[in-house]
Coordinates of C-alpha atoms and ligand atoms in Angstrom, one line a residue:
M29 CA 9.1 18.4 18.0
T30 CA 7.6 14.9 18.6
S31 CA 9.4 12.2 19.0
L32 CA 8.3 10.8 15.9
D33 CA 9.5 14.2 14.2
A34 CA 12.5 14.1 15.9
L35 CA 13.5 10.5 14.5
L36 CA 12.2 11.6 11.1
S37 CA 14.7 14.9 11.0
T38 CA 17.5 12.2 11.2
K39 CA 18.9 10.6 7.8
Y40 CA 17.0 7.8 6.1
P41 CA 18.9 4.4 6.4
A42 CA 20.4 4.1 3.0
K43 CA 23.5 2.7 4.1
A44 CA 22.1 -0.4 6.2
H45 CA 19.9 -0.5 3.4
A46 CA 22.8 -1.0 1.0
R47 CA 24.4 -3.6 3.1
R48 CA 21.2 -5.5 3.6
V49 CA 20.6 -6.1 -0.2
A50 CA 24.2 -7.2 -0.5
E51 CA 24.0 -9.5 2.2
G52 CA 20.9 -11.1 0.1
L53 CA 22.6 -11.2 -2.8
K54 CA 25.5 -13.2 -0.3
A55 CA 22.9 -15.6 0.4
L56 CA 21.9 -16.6 -2.6
G57 CA 25.3 -17.0 -3.6
H58 CA 26.5 -13.9 -5.4
S59 CA 29.6 -11.7 -4.5
G60 CA 30.3 -8.8 -5.7
G61 CA 31.2 -6.2 -6.8
A62 CA 29.2 -3.5 -7.2
I63 CA 25.2 -2.4 -6.7
Y64 CA 24.4 0.2 -9.7
L65 CA 20.9 2.0 -9.4
E66 CA 19.3 5.0 -10.9
A67 CA 17.0 7.7 -10.0
Q68 CA 13.4 8.1 -12.4
K69 CA 14.5 10.6 -15.2
T70 CA 12.7 13.7 -16.1
R71 CA 10.5 13.0 -18.9
L72 CA 7.8 15.4 -20.6
I73 CA 4.3 14.7 -21.2
E74 CA 3.7 13.3 -24.5
D75 CA 3.1 16.5 -27.2
N76 CA 3.4 18.6 -24.3
D77 CA 6.5 20.3 -22.4
E78 CA 5.1 20.0 -18.8
P79 CA 6.8 17.1 -17.0
V80 CA 5.2 13.6 -16.4
P81 CA 4.3 13.7 -12.2
F82 CA 7.5 12.4 -10.6
R83 CA 7.6 9.3 -8.8
Q84 CA 10.8 8.2 -7.3
R85 CA 12.1 4.7 -8.4
R86 CA 11.8 2.5 -5.1
P87 CA 15.0 0.7 -5.6
F88 CA 17.1 3.6 -5.9
F89 CA 15.2 5.3 -2.8
Y90 CA 15.6 2.3 -0.9
L91 CA 19.6 2.6 -1.0
S92 CA 19.9 6.4 -1.2
G93 CA 16.9 8.2 0.4
C94 CA 17.4 10.9 -2.3
L95 CA 14.0 12.2 -4.4
L96 CA 16.0 13.7 -7.1
P97 CA 15.2 13.0 -10.4
D98 CA 18.5 12.0 -12.9
S99 CA 20.4 10.7 -10.2
A100 CA 22.3 7.6 -9.5
L101 CA 24.1 5.6 -6.9
I102 CA 26.8 3.2 -6.7
Y103 CA 27.3 0.5 -3.6
N104 CA 30.8 -0.7 -3.5
I105 CA 30.2 -4.1 -1.7
K106 CA 33.8 -4.8 -0.6
A107 CA 34.9 -1.3 0.4
D108 CA 31.3 -0.7 1.8
Q109 CA 31.0 2.6 0.4
L110 CA 28.0 4.2 -0.8
T111 CA 28.2 6.9 -3.7
L112 CA 25.3 9.3 -4.9
F113 CA 25.7 11.0 -8.3
I114 CA 23.5 13.8 -9.0
P115 CA 23.2 15.9 -12.2
P116 CA 25.9 18.1 -12.9
I117 CA 24.1 22.1 -12.6
S118 CA 22.9 23.1 -16.1
P119 CA 22.5 26.9 -16.5
D120 CA 19.3 26.7 -18.6
D121 CA 17.4 24.4 -15.5
V122 CA 18.8 27.5 -13.3
I123 CA 16.9 30.0 -14.8
W124 CA 13.6 28.0 -14.4
S125 CA 14.2 26.4 -11.6
G126 CA 16.7 27.9 -9.1
L127 CA 19.8 26.4 -8.0
P128 CA 19.8 22.8 -7.5
L129 CA 21.1 20.9 -4.4
S130 CA 25.2 20.9 -4.2
A131 CA 27.2 18.1 -3.5
A132 CA 28.0 19.2 0.3
E133 CA 24.5 20.1 0.5
A134 CA 23.7 16.4 -0.5
L135 CA 26.7 15.1 1.7
E136 CA 24.8 16.7 4.3
R137 CA 21.7 15.5 3.9
Y138 CA 21.7 11.6 3.0
D139 CA 23.4 9.1 4.6
V140 CA 26.0 8.2 1.8
D141 CA 29.8 7.9 2.2
N142 CA 30.5 10.3 -1.2
V143 CA 28.6 12.7 -3.4
R144 CA 29.9 13.2 -7.0
E145 CA 28.3 13.9 -10.4
T146 CA 26.6 11.5 -12.6
T147 CA 29.7 12.2 -15.4
E148 CA 31.6 10.3 -13.1
V149 CA 29.8 7.0 -12.9
N150 CA 31.6 5.1 -15.5
A151 CA 35.1 6.4 -14.1
T152 CA 33.8 5.1 -10.3
L153 CA 32.5 2.0 -12.1
A154 CA 36.0 1.3 -13.6
D155 CA 38.0 1.9 -10.5
I156 CA 35.8 -0.5 -8.4
A157 CA 36.2 -3.2 -11.0
T158 CA 40.3 -2.5 -11.1
S159 CA 40.4 -2.7 -7.4
N160 CA 38.7 -5.9 -7.5
G161 CA 41.3 -7.4 -10.1
N162 CA 38.7 -6.6 -12.9
K163 CA 37.1 -10.2 -11.3
S164 CA 33.9 -8.7 -9.8
V165 CA 30.5 -8.7 -10.4
A166 CA 28.2 -5.3 -11.1
F167 CA 24.5 -5.8 -10.2
A168 CA 21.9 -3.5 -11.8
I169 CA 17.9 -3.8 -12.7
A170 CA 18.1 -4.8 -16.7
E171 CA 15.3 -2.0 -17.6
Q172 CA 16.5 0.7 -15.5
V173 CA 20.3 1.1 -17.3
S174 CA 21.0 4.1 -18.9
K175 CA 22.7 3.9 -22.5
G176 CA 26.4 5.0 -22.0
I177 CA 26.9 2.9 -18.4
K178 CA 29.6 1.0 -19.1
F179 CA 30.0 -2.4 -17.0
E180 CA 32.2 -3.9 -19.4
V181 CA 35.3 -3.5 -16.9
F182 CA 33.6 -6.3 -14.5
S183 CA 34.0 -9.8 -15.4
E184 CA 30.4 -10.1 -15.3
T185 CA 27.4 -8.2 -15.0
K186 CA 24.0 -9.7 -13.8
L187 CA 21.0 -7.5 -14.5
E188 CA 18.0 -10.3 -13.3
V189 CA 18.7 -10.8 -9.5
L190 CA 19.0 -7.2 -7.6
K191 CA 15.4 -6.0 -8.3
G192 CA 13.8 -9.6 -6.9
V193 CA 16.6 -9.4 -3.9
I194 CA 15.9 -5.4 -3.2
E195 CA 12.0 -6.5 -3.5
K196 CA 12.4 -9.4 -0.5
T197 CA 14.7 -7.3 1.3
R198 CA 12.2 -4.5 1.7
V199 CA 9.6 -6.7 3.1
V200 CA 11.7 -6.3 7.0
K201 CA 11.1 -2.4 8.0
D202 CA 13.4 -0.6 10.3
S203 CA 12.3 1.7 12.7
Y204 CA 13.0 4.6 10.8
E205 CA 10.7 3.1 8.0
V206 CA 8.2 2.3 10.3
A207 CA 8.5 5.9 11.4
L208 CA 7.9 7.0 7.8
L209 CA 4.9 5.1 7.7
R210 CA 3.2 6.1 10.9
K211 CA 3.9 9.5 10.0
A212 CA 1.8 9.1 6.6
N213 CA -0.7 7.2 8.9
D214 CA -0.9 10.3 10.9
I215 CA -1.5 12.7 8.4
S216 CA -4.1 10.4 6.5
A217 CA -6.1 10.1 9.8
K218 CA -6.4 13.6 9.5
G219 CA -7.8 13.4 6.5
H220 CA -9.8 10.7 7.3
V221 CA -11.6 13.1 9.9
E222 CA -11.8 16.0 7.6
A223 CA -13.2 14.0 4.9
V224 CA -16.3 13.0 7.4
K225 CA -16.5 16.4 8.3
A226 CA -16.7 17.9 4.8
S227 CA -19.6 15.1 4.2
K228 CA -21.8 17.0 6.3
T229 CA -22.3 19.9 3.9
A230 CA -20.8 18.2 0.1
T231 CA -23.2 17.3 -2.2
N232 CA -21.0 15.0 -4.1
E233 CA -18.3 12.6 -3.6
R234 CA -15.7 14.9 -5.0
E235 CA -16.2 17.4 -2.3
I236 CA -15.2 14.5 0.5
E237 CA -12.1 13.5 -1.7
A238 CA -11.0 17.1 -2.0
A239 CA -11.1 17.5 1.8
F240 CA -9.1 14.4 2.1
I241 CA -6.7 15.6 -0.1
A242 CA -6.1 19.0 1.2
T243 CA -5.7 17.9 4.5
C244 CA -2.6 15.5 3.5
I245 CA -1.2 18.3 1.5
A246 CA -1.4 20.6 4.2
N247 CA 0.1 18.2 6.6
G248 CA 3.4 17.3 4.5
A249 CA 1.8 14.3 2.4
R250 CA 1.4 16.1 -1.2
E251 CA 1.3 12.7 -3.0
M252 CA -1.1 10.2 -2.9
S253 CA -0.4 6.6 -1.7
Y254 CA -3.3 5.6 -4.7
H255 CA -6.1 7.4 -6.2
P256 CA -8.5 7.9 -3.1
I257 CA -12.0 5.7 -3.2
V258 CA -14.7 7.8 -2.1
A259 CA -17.8 5.6 -2.8
C260 CA -21.2 6.8 -1.7
G261 CA -24.6 4.1 -1.2
T262 CA -24.0 0.6 -3.5
N263 CA -20.8 2.6 -5.2
G264 CA -19.2 0.6 -1.9
A265 CA -19.6 -2.2 -3.6
T266 CA -16.7 -2.2 -6.3
L267 CA -13.8 -2.4 -4.5
H268 CA -11.4 0.1 -6.8
Y269 CA -14.3 2.3 -7.3
G270 CA -12.6 5.6 -8.3
K271 CA -14.9 7.9 -10.5
N272 CA -15.6 9.8 -7.0
D273 CA -18.3 12.2 -8.8
E274 CA -21.8 11.2 -7.8
N275 CA -24.4 13.1 -5.9
L276 CA -24.5 11.9 -2.6
I277 CA -28.5 12.9 -2.9
D278 CA -30.9 9.9 -3.7
P279 CA -32.9 11.0 -6.7
T280 CA -36.0 9.3 -5.6
T281 CA -35.9 9.9 -2.0
Q282 CA -34.0 13.4 -2.2
R283 CA -32.5 12.1 1.1
K284 CA -28.6 11.7 1.3
K285 CA -27.6 8.1 0.3
D286 CA -26.8 5.8 3.4
N287 CA -23.2 5.7 3.8
V288 CA -19.8 6.5 2.3
L289 CA -16.8 3.9 2.3
I290 CA -13.4 5.8 1.8
D291 CA -10.2 4.3 1.0
A292 CA -7.7 6.8 1.0
G293 CA -3.8 7.3 2.4
G294 CA -1.1 9.8 1.7
E295 CA 2.4 9.1 0.9
Y296 CA 4.9 10.7 3.1
R297 CA 8.5 10.7 1.7
T298 CA 8.1 7.7 -0.7
Y299 CA 6.0 5.4 2.2
C300 CA 2.4 5.1 2.0
A301 CA -0.6 4.8 4.3
D302 CA -3.4 2.7 3.0
I303 CA -6.7 3.5 5.5
T304 CA -10.7 2.9 4.7
R305 CA -13.6 4.1 7.0
A306 CA -17.1 3.9 6.4
F307 CA -19.3 6.5 7.8
P308 CA -23.2 7.1 7.7
L309 CA -24.4 10.3 5.6
N310 CA -27.4 11.3 7.4
G311 CA -25.7 11.0 11.1
K312 CA -26.8 7.4 11.8
F313 CA -25.8 4.4 10.2
T314 CA -29.4 2.3 8.9
P315 CA -29.9 -0.7 11.0
E316 CA -28.6 -2.9 8.1
T317 CA -25.5 -0.7 7.5
R318 CA -25.1 -1.3 11.5
Q319 CA -25.3 -4.7 11.3
I320 CA -22.9 -5.2 8.6
Y321 CA -20.3 -2.9 10.2
E322 CA -20.2 -5.0 13.2
I323 CA -19.6 -7.9 11.9
V324 CA -16.3 -6.3 9.5
L325 CA -15.2 -4.8 12.8
Q326 CA -15.4 -7.9 14.9
M327 CA -13.6 -9.4 11.6
Q328 CA -10.9 -7.1 11.9
L329 CA -10.3 -6.6 15.4
E330 CA -10.1 -10.2 16.1
C331 CA -7.9 -10.5 13.1
I332 CA -5.2 -7.9 14.2
E333 CA -5.5 -10.1 17.5
M334 CA -3.8 -12.9 15.9
L335 CA -1.0 -11.2 14.4
K336 CA 2.6 -11.5 15.8
E337 CA 5.8 -12.9 14.0
G338 CA 5.4 -16.1 12.0
V339 CA 1.6 -16.1 11.9
Q340 CA 0.3 -17.6 9.0
W341 CA -0.9 -15.3 6.9
E342 CA -3.8 -17.8 5.0
D343 CA -4.6 -18.7 8.7
V344 CA -5.8 -15.3 9.4
H345 CA -7.6 -15.0 6.4
A346 CA -9.2 -18.0 6.6
Y347 CA -10.1 -16.7 10.2
A348 CA -11.9 -13.8 8.8
H349 CA -14.0 -15.8 6.6
R350 CA -15.5 -17.6 9.5
I351 CA -16.4 -14.6 11.3
A352 CA -18.3 -13.3 8.4
I353 CA -20.0 -16.5 8.1
K354 CA -20.7 -16.7 11.7
G355 CA -22.5 -12.8 11.2
L356 CA -24.2 -13.8 8.3
L357 CA -25.8 -16.9 9.0
K358 CA -26.7 -14.9 12.5
L359 CA -28.3 -12.4 10.1
G360 CA -30.2 -15.0 7.9
I361 CA -28.5 -14.0 4.7
L362 CA -26.7 -17.3 4.7
R363 CA -28.6 -20.9 5.4
G364 CA -26.6 -23.8 6.2
S365 CA -23.4 -24.8 8.5
E366 CA -20.5 -23.2 9.3
D367 CA -18.3 -25.5 8.2
E368 CA -20.2 -26.6 4.9
L369 CA -20.3 -22.6 4.2
F370 CA -17.2 -22.3 4.5
D371 CA -15.8 -25.6 3.0
K372 CA -18.0 -24.5 -0.2
R373 CA -16.2 -21.3 0.0
V374 CA -19.9 -19.4 -0.2
S375 CA -18.8 -16.1 1.9
V376 CA -16.3 -15.5 -0.9
A377 CA -19.4 -13.9 -2.5
F378 CA -19.5 -11.6 0.0
F379 CA -15.7 -11.0 0.8
P380 CA -14.3 -11.4 -2.4
H381 CA -10.3 -10.0 -2.2
G382 CA -7.6 -10.7 0.4
L383 CA -7.4 -9.9 3.9
G384 CA -4.6 -7.6 3.2
H385 CA -1.4 -6.7 1.8
Y386 CA 2.2 -5.2 2.6
L387 CA 2.6 -2.1 2.9
G388 CA 5.7 0.3 2.2
M389 CA 7.0 1.9 -0.7
D390 CA 4.2 0.5 -2.5
T391 CA 0.7 0.6 -1.3
H392 CA 0.5 -3.0 -2.7
D393 CA 4.3 -3.7 -1.5
T394 CA 6.7 -5.9 -2.6
G395 CA 7.5 -9.5 -1.5
G396 CA 4.4 -10.9 -0.8
N397 CA 4.4 -14.0 -3.2
P398 CA 0.8 -13.6 -4.1
N399 CA -0.8 -16.9 -6.2
Y400 CA -3.0 -15.6 -8.8
E401 CA -3.7 -18.5 -10.2
D402 CA -4.8 -20.5 -7.5
T403 CA -7.9 -22.4 -8.3
D404 CA -9.3 -22.0 -4.4
T405 CA -11.3 -18.8 -5.0
M406 CA -10.7 -17.9 -1.2
F407 CA -7.0 -17.5 -1.5
R408 CA -6.6 -16.4 -5.2
Y409 CA -6.6 -12.8 -4.1
L410 CA -4.7 -12.8 -1.1
R411 CA -1.7 -11.1 -2.0
V412 CA 0.6 -12.1 0.9
R413 CA 1.3 -16.0 1.4
G414 CA 3.1 -17.8 3.9
R415 CA 4.4 -16.9 7.3
L416 CA 4.7 -12.7 8.7
P417 CA 8.2 -11.8 9.7
A418 CA 8.8 -9.5 12.6
G419 CA 9.2 -5.9 11.1
S420 CA 7.1 -6.4 8.2
V421 CA 3.7 -3.7 8.2
I422 CA 0.2 -5.5 6.5
T423 CA -2.5 -4.1 6.2
V424 CA -5.5 -5.4 7.7
E425 CA -8.8 -5.0 5.8
P426 CA -11.8 -7.2 6.1
G427 CA -15.2 -6.3 4.3
I428 CA -18.6 -7.7 3.4
Y429 CA -20.1 -6.3 0.0
F430 CA -23.1 -6.7 -1.4
C431 CA -22.4 -6.5 -5.3
R432 CA -24.9 -8.1 -7.5
F433 CA -22.3 -8.8 -10.4
I434 CA -20.6 -11.4 -7.9
I435 CA -23.3 -12.5 -5.6
E436 CA -26.4 -13.5 -8.4
P437 CA -24.0 -15.9 -10.2
Y438 CA -23.9 -18.0 -6.8
I439 CA -27.7 -17.5 -6.2
K440 CA -28.6 -18.9 -9.9
N441 CA -26.0 -21.7 -9.0
P442 CA -28.0 -24.8 -8.6
E443 CA -25.6 -26.3 -6.0
L444 CA -25.1 -23.4 -4.1
Q445 CA -28.3 -21.3 -4.0
K446 CA -29.7 -23.1 -0.9
Y447 CA -27.1 -21.2 1.2
I448 CA -28.3 -17.8 0.5
D449 CA -31.6 -16.3 1.5
V450 CA -32.5 -14.1 -1.3
D451 CA -35.9 -12.5 1.0
T452 CA -33.3 -11.6 3.4
L453 CA -30.6 -10.4 1.0
E454 CA -33.0 -7.9 0.0
R455 CA -32.8 -5.5 2.4
Y456 CA -28.9 -5.4 2.4
W457 CA -28.2 -4.5 -0.9
A458 CA -28.5 -0.7 -0.3
V459 CA -25.3 -1.4 2.2
G460 CA -23.5 -1.5 -0.8
G461 CA -19.9 -2.2 1.0
I462 CA -18.2 -1.9 4.5
R463 CA -14.5 -2.3 4.5
I464 CA -12.4 -1.2 7.4
E465 CA -8.4 -1.1 6.8
D466 CA -6.0 -0.8 9.3
N467 CA -2.1 -0.6 8.5
I468 CA -0.1 -3.2 10.9
H469 CA 3.3 -3.4 12.3
I470 CA 4.2 -6.9 12.9
T471 CA 6.6 -7.5 16.1
K472 CA 7.9 -10.6 17.8
N473 CA 5.5 -11.1 20.3
G474 CA 2.4 -9.0 18.8
Y475 CA 1.7 -6.2 17.0
D476 CA 1.8 -2.3 16.6
N477 CA -1.4 -0.8 15.0
L478 CA 0.2 2.3 13.1
T479 CA -3.8 3.9 12.1
T480 CA -5.2 6.3 14.3
A481 CA -8.2 7.1 12.5
P482 CA -11.7 6.7 14.4
K483 CA -13.1 3.1 14.0
T484 CA -15.3 2.3 16.5
L485 CA -19.5 2.6 15.7
E486 CA -20.0 5.2 17.9
E487 CA -16.6 7.0 17.3
V488 CA -17.5 7.3 13.7
E489 CA -21.1 8.0 14.5
S490 CA -20.6 10.8 16.8
L491 CA -18.0 12.7 14.1
A492 CA -20.4 12.4 11.5
A493 CA -23.6 13.4 13.3
Ligands
LIG501 N1 -6.4 1.2 -1.3 C1 -5.9 -0.2 -2.3 C2 -6.2 -1.3 -1.2 O1 -6.6 -1.3 -0.1 O2 -5.8 -2.2 -1.3
MN502 MN1 -5.2 -1.8 1.5
MN503 MN1 -7.1 0.5 0.8

């Protein structure tokens, strides 16, 4: 067993998370009481008797480590007691689904102090309220409390603060969470390698997607962090392309298109990988794609080198733009001085999204404080604003895209058109887009790159050859 698997065979640290959330509430002046959270319910598809694909509620998982639907938890803050409530056995369900986890098995598996049945939630809430002289507060999430849950025994119920506190607490990951993210990355890296291999005989994007998903499932990541993006040729210019059903053969040349961008990650016990790679379909990148790949890789490597606790994310993002500008100037796609191009935000035409986002139980994880109303186009889609704390995990995913819909308005703009050389640009439309995305754990003095998928030009070309 690897040391990673050994760590992951221990319990998910739910109790430590409950304590940190209670501290977060206290720091905002809220003392309590009890924290109450519910798991996702089993739901049926409209007009059908099959269940909706199950996705555990993240706040509930964070304080329980439990993937069971229809469960609940209570954290008694003062007594420091975490109780998991599981559904009572229903004979009808056993006929179809077999015996569920017993309370004793659940106590063995999860980092909780007690396991009871969900029928005992109200009695437990009443006990906590009484033991605090009925003067304490219950915290829950407004839209995630079932009918029949009785908070009246508490002097106050706060339904608006808990969600925000959990989201903020989730930014800093403990070593167990980092291990889960590393595991999701290890599996997804295998998926990326198999996807490249599959491309050699594939005729359609969907065969490449299938190879990725099959590898993830076979290695323990049954769910995807998000729908994979498998974009051949100019489809790579669409940031969240999701059709994944185009032929790899160009109908006019009868040759395979130049390259594929694959942005895909598997989810391991609710923790997400989010990895992007680009590779050639004919063994070697075209000279133009190679030039763009080199710039994007330089953007990524230099930005990663800047990372450590306290770095201002906006500075890293702006630095990526500086490298893009220098590279595009050198290729002759841009004209003018680096500072002028930066100030006029011309590089946004080629790199229109943010450099990255927090990663955890959600692909676009909580706590980033983006400002989508920002009038500065360079920062509008930056999903993380401010300084990065040690323990956070963030994606670094610069890209350069040749998307007519985005670039043409710049070419038509009387003030900006002088900065773009349309004749040179003409040779690059076929590149589509190149993005390279890794998942980085921020530490006190630097960083730890969790992503192991092949990335250098040589590695990628030799894998694709
Ligand atoms: N896969 C979505 C993203 O990179 O943000
Ligand atoms: Mn991402
Ligand atoms: Mn991605």
